[in-house]
Amino acid sequence: MELSKPLVTYNKYDDNKLKDIDVNKLEDENLRKVSDDFEAFFAQQLMDISLKSTNVAGEGAGSDIIKGMYTETLSQNTQGNLGISQLLYDFLSRNNK
């Protein structure tokens, strides 16, 4: 069964946050939050792609929802631990000075 729209939507990453941020006036705490959120979003996208052809949540109705919940939870738990967040934070901090 091929669906034209995904069953699970992701609210963790809001690209409006990046549009509203003035990097020159950005506080350290907000910069860290945006960097961590981006890393979680990126990790979730990687997991979605890598698990697309697996049956980690079984087969049948609801398996896509369960797989989405699984990847979202994993990405939230890896947030800040992959190093992407730190790289992005360092880059934006350096350009903020």
CSV table of C-alpha atoms in Angstrom, one decimal:
chain,number,residue,atom,x,y,z
A,1,MET,CA,0.0,0.0,0.0
A,2,GLU,CA,1.7,3.2,-1.2
A,3,LEU,CA,0.7,6.4,0.6
A,4,SER,CA,1.1,9.8,-0.9
A,5,LYS,CA,1.5,11.5,2.5
A,6,PRO,CA,3.4,10.2,5.5
A,7,LEU,CA,1.3,8.9,8.4
A,8,VAL,CA,3.6,10.5,10.9
A,9,THR,CA,4.4,14.2,11.0
A,10,TYR,CA,7.4,15.6,12.8
A,11,ASN,CA,6.9,18.6,15.1
A,12,LYS,CA,10.3,18.4,16.7
A,13,TYR,CA,12.1,20.6,14.2
A,14,ASP,CA,10.5,24.0,13.3
A,15,ASP,CA,12.4,25.7,10.5
A,16,ASN,CA,10.7,29.0,11.5
A,17,LYS,CA,13.0,29.0,14.5
A,18,LEU,CA,15.9,29.3,12.2
A,19,LYS,CA,14.3,32.1,10.2
A,20,ASP,CA,13.5,34.1,13.4
A,21,ILE,CA,16.9,33.9,14.9
A,22,ASP,CA,19.2,36.9,14.6
A,23,VAL,CA,22.6,35.2,14.9
A,24,ASN,CA,24.3,38.5,16.0
A,25,LYS,CA,22.0,38.8,19.0
A,26,LEU,CA,21.6,35.1,19.8
A,27,GLU,CA,22.0,34.1,23.3
A,28,ASP,CA,24.2,31.1,24.0
A,29,GLU,CA,21.4,29.1,25.5
A,30,ASN,CA,19.2,29.6,22.4
A,31,LEU,CA,22.0,28.7,20.1
A,32,ARG,CA,22.6,25.4,21.9
A,33,LYS,CA,18.9,24.6,21.8
A,34,VAL,CA,18.7,25.2,18.0
A,35,SER,CA,21.8,23.2,17.4
A,36,ASP,CA,20.5,20.3,19.5
A,37,ASP,CA,17.1,20.4,17.8
A,38,PHE,CA,18.8,20.3,14.4
A,39,GLU,CA,20.9,17.3,15.4
A,40,ALA,CA,17.7,15.5,16.6
A,41,PHE,CA,15.9,16.3,13.3
A,42,PHE,CA,18.9,15.2,11.3
A,43,ALA,CA,19.2,11.9,13.2
A,44,GLN,CA,15.5,11.2,12.8
A,45,GLN,CA,15.7,11.7,9.1
A,46,LEU,CA,18.7,9.3,8.9
A,47,MET,CA,16.9,6.7,10.9
A,48,ASP,CA,13.7,7.1,8.8
A,49,ILE,CA,15.6,6.4,5.7
A,50,SER,CA,17.7,3.5,7.1
A,51,LEU,CA,14.6,1.8,8.6
A,52,LYS,CA,12.4,2.3,5.6
A,53,SER,CA,12.8,-1.2,4.3
A,54,THR,CA,12.9,-3.0,7.7
A,55,ASN,CA,10.2,-4.5,9.7
A,56,VAL,CA,11.4,-3.2,13.1
A,57,ALA,CA,7.7,-2.5,14.0
A,58,GLY,CA,6.2,-5.5,12.3
A,59,GLU,CA,3.9,-5.4,9.4
A,60,GLY,CA,0.3,-4.2,9.0
A,61,ALA,CA,-1.7,-1.3,10.0
A,62,GLY,CA,0.0,1.0,12.4
A,63,SER,CA,3.5,-0.2,11.8
A,64,ASP,CA,4.5,3.1,10.1
A,65,ILE,CA,3.2,5.0,13.2
A,66,ILE,CA,5.1,2.8,15.6
A,67,LYS,CA,8.2,3.1,13.5
A,68,GLY,CA,7.8,6.9,13.5
A,69,MET,CA,7.4,6.9,17.2
A,70,TYR,CA,10.5,4.7,17.6
A,71,THR,CA,12.7,6.9,15.4
A,72,GLU,CA,11.5,10.0,17.1
A,73,THR,CA,12.3,8.6,20.6
A,74,LEU,CA,15.7,7.4,19.5
A,75,SER,CA,16.6,10.8,17.9
A,76,GLN,CA,15.5,12.7,21.0
A,77,ASN,CA,17.7,10.4,23.1
A,78,THR,CA,20.7,10.9,20.9
A,79,GLN,CA,20.3,14.7,20.8
A,80,GLY,CA,23.6,16.3,21.6
A,81,ASN,CA,25.6,13.1,21.5
A,82,LEU,CA,26.4,12.7,17.8
A,83,GLY,CA,28.7,15.7,17.6
A,84,ILE,CA,26.7,17.4,14.9
A,85,SER,CA,25.2,19.8,17.5
A,86,GLN,CA,28.6,20.8,18.8
A,87,LEU,CA,30.0,21.4,15.3
A,88,LEU,CA,27.0,23.5,14.4
A,89,TYR,CA,27.1,25.4,17.7
A,90,ASP,CA,30.9,26.1,17.3
A,91,PHE,CA,30.4,27.3,13.7
A,92,LEU,CA,27.5,29.6,14.6
A,93,SER,CA,29.3,30.9,17.7
A,94,ARG,CA,32.4,31.7,15.8
A,95,ASN,CA,30.4,33.6,13.2
A,96,ASN,CA,28.4,35.4,15.9
A,97,LYS,CA,31.5,37.2,17.3
